[in-house]
Amino acid sequence: MSSDTRREKAARIRRLMETEGDIVQANTTDFNEGRYDSVARLDDYEKLKDEVRATKEDAIERLPELIEAVREVVESRGGHVYLADDAADANRYVAEVCDAKDADRVVKSKSMTTEEIDVNEHLQGEGVNVVETDLGEWVLQVADEAPSHLVAPAIHKSREAISDLFNEVFELDESLETAEELTQFAREQLWTDIKRADIGMTGANFITADSGTLALVTSEGNARKTAVVPDTHVAVAGVEKLLPSVEDLQPFVELIGRSGTGQDITSYISLLTPPADSPVVDFDRPDKPIDPATTDNREFHLVLLDNGRMEMREDDQLRETLYCIRCGACSNVCMNFQHVGGHAFGGETYTGGIATGWEAGVEGLDTAAEFNDLCTGCSRCVEACPVKIDIPWINTVVRDRVNSGEDSEFDWLVEGLTPDSETGGLAPRKRLFGNFEPLAKLGSATAPLSNWLAGLDPSQLLLERVFEIDRRRNLPTFRRETLVDWVRDRVDHTPSDPSARVVLYPDLYTNHVLVERGKAAVRLLEALDVDVVVPDVPGSGRAPLSQGMIATARQKAEAVTDALEPILEDGRDVVVIEPSDLAMFRNEYDRLLPESRAARIQEDSFELFEYVYGLLKNGIDADALSRPDDDVSVAYHSHCQQRTLGLEAHTVAVLERLGYDVTTSDVECCGMAGSFGYKLEYYDLSVDIAADLCGHLTADEPDHIVASGTSCIEQIGSVGDTKPVHPVELVAPGSSP
Amino acid sequence: MSEQKSHIDQFCENSEANGVPVHRTDRGDVANRLSELCEPATVAVPLPWDDVTLPDEATVRPTPAELETAMTGVTPAGAVADYGSLLIRSTADGAEPMSLFPERHVAVVDMSDVHPTMESATAALGPACRDEGASAIVATGPSATADMGELVHGAHGPTDVEVILFEGEQ
């Protein structure tokens, strides 16, 4: 991608932030908060998630068998099942059904799968009138726009915008203003269409293979009308919607509304076993009483769509995408999505973090490449996803596959600097960020010269020109004396009778840039009688992984494990300051290393405050730590990946125990996310997110602002006028709280 | 018995929280309560219990025109206590359109048809779907939409839903 293209992308993102960002943010934040509240009311949220995960794994594994089972049962009741290879095949079949019924009016309820195949356009080309009856979809049909969210397609439209649209398009004598008026108007218009329709078309959230029952999760009631008012019902659904049995629906029903719109359950869960056991209400003969015998006149077609799904099923990395129940939780929790919506963070059809998997599978890598950089890997969606899909990993894999297709005129410039393991064709910027480790080493070795050079205007321009780093960002200031140097050169502080023995992992940032927090961590641990060593251990692989450089990340993971294993063998625990590196050890190493090696480092690695919390809980004396005077307030932003690991509470608990009055931010991520905020086309978005976070943190005018992640500290420091530090810099002995 | 009482109470509480009032009564009194709750004109599905009757003014087997203009639709239903939901089984005499088209839906529920949990309700639906090809709606609160910029009750379906919950031996 050229710098000009990136500038165009930046302009498009800015435009969407201005036009749609506020309303998308208001609505997604509502959904997201609703989700937290709603799942908290469940007795056992994790158990339900495990159940749906297990059911989806089993269903996708047995998919060919389930397809045959559903075909058999639907046909035994007189219905038809068609397995469509691709969009064109599905559209051709639906058009044939319309033709055979001599149908020229179709009403539809909301279905992303029919958006995927563009059935409306196809049928309209064949002279069939198609009307969307979901109010959000109808607004978009009237406005001729694309959905911007999986479950709330018109989430980017405010009441005022819809009011203006209706008043203009329908040339109304009396303008419609309130949401009630708009709803009433739409209901009446659409009721006329539903009554006259020859065919009703729906999607399906789930289909049970044992009975051929379609589960439709809705709130308006239009899907109910669409399915039973016309005598012919066509349901179009991806093959992945099949579940083994009706009983399997229960945990899905309990989770889908909570995960999506934050409701315990939506107004209607239709469990339709076609042909429906409902009389045909024939509005062409309005005075003929409804006749129970007309239930026999119903016709039903189930179109099961492949369109790349069976290939995704064979793909070890993309398969998880098929577990997606399209609830939209990954969009709602995502800071980038909250600020730009699905018109930027989405492909041909699908939106949000999981869209990368869907678009890569059903459209191709090119489509996924357009937007998948908007996933920063913050991992907040992993916890929100009811099916526990590792959405950041899918994005990483797709990025890796996209990378191998990129070439650049500047390859020669980075080649010598970047000893990565990637096979050619990688964009210079990805190489630069992916190779942060050699750069950091070079930066420290040549500091302060490296910092002076980086700060010069020509250098900033070169970075923008070659590496497409926004010139408004300050680059990290490398320290000549690294943390490893400092520990090696000081007098020995090993306690004679240690409470614990640890290796403090010198992550790249702590070692080369934020050295003070490393020193504070050493002082804190030693004040608790811990025997601390800080050996020279390689970078965790987080930097290359975030650029989709999986081979390089794997090489780093192996090197880290080689270095740490003998130390673990010696009985030491690993203590990690940087949460994104701990998340590598605990999560991503599973994907990069053999199981036994990954398990070892997973079990013995701890976040700094998690470890301190454990020591204090075990009765280690905290007297040596710095305590605040009375009424000192702290606003704390925990790192995104730290929160996903469930480790925010430990820092809060330690700070409170020492006497601080702690408030925490509920902004999911700082928006910097490693390298994301440096990139030319994402700088404005990143800063927009940070402004929200800074607003939260400074709202109560706290005495201190603290954050655990390097990115968060840099981001908060560069956007606001505060100087955040890591919490260890407050509590380590010798600090001044 | 006390356990049954508790899940009935739970249903009433959850249903009311969903905006659906529950009127508890004896089997013999259902027709009277219906008369009070039904805004005319009323269309209805025949009730399946021997001594539980519809008010005389309710139209059974209405025409499409009557169905379209009716203010109230009456149907039998089951219920799910932990969500305060109704379980409306589709029937050849029109439970689906009658619970859906009119502005007000009045569901008549026999206390013995209240399932304690979604899990037990789903377990009961499984055999019905497989063996009888049954269809059912799990309906929780009135129809709703947030697509017009704010939450509105009464989208394509009813705006008002009321429950008559009756008890007592036949």
Tab-separated table of C-alpha atoms in Angstrom, chain B residues 30 39 53 88 95 129 149 153:
chain	number	residue	atom	x	y	z
B	30	VAL	CA	-60.583	-17.136	33.538
B	39	GLU	CA	-60.061	-4.656	24.316
B	53	THR	CA	-63.669	-20.865	28.696
B	88	ILE	CA	-46.437	-20.055	22.416
B	95	ALA	CA	-51.987	-19.311	17.829
B	129	CYS	CA	-40.062	-30.763	17.535
B	149	GLY	CA	-32.728	5.589	17.295
B	153	HIS	CA	-42.116	-1.175	22.477
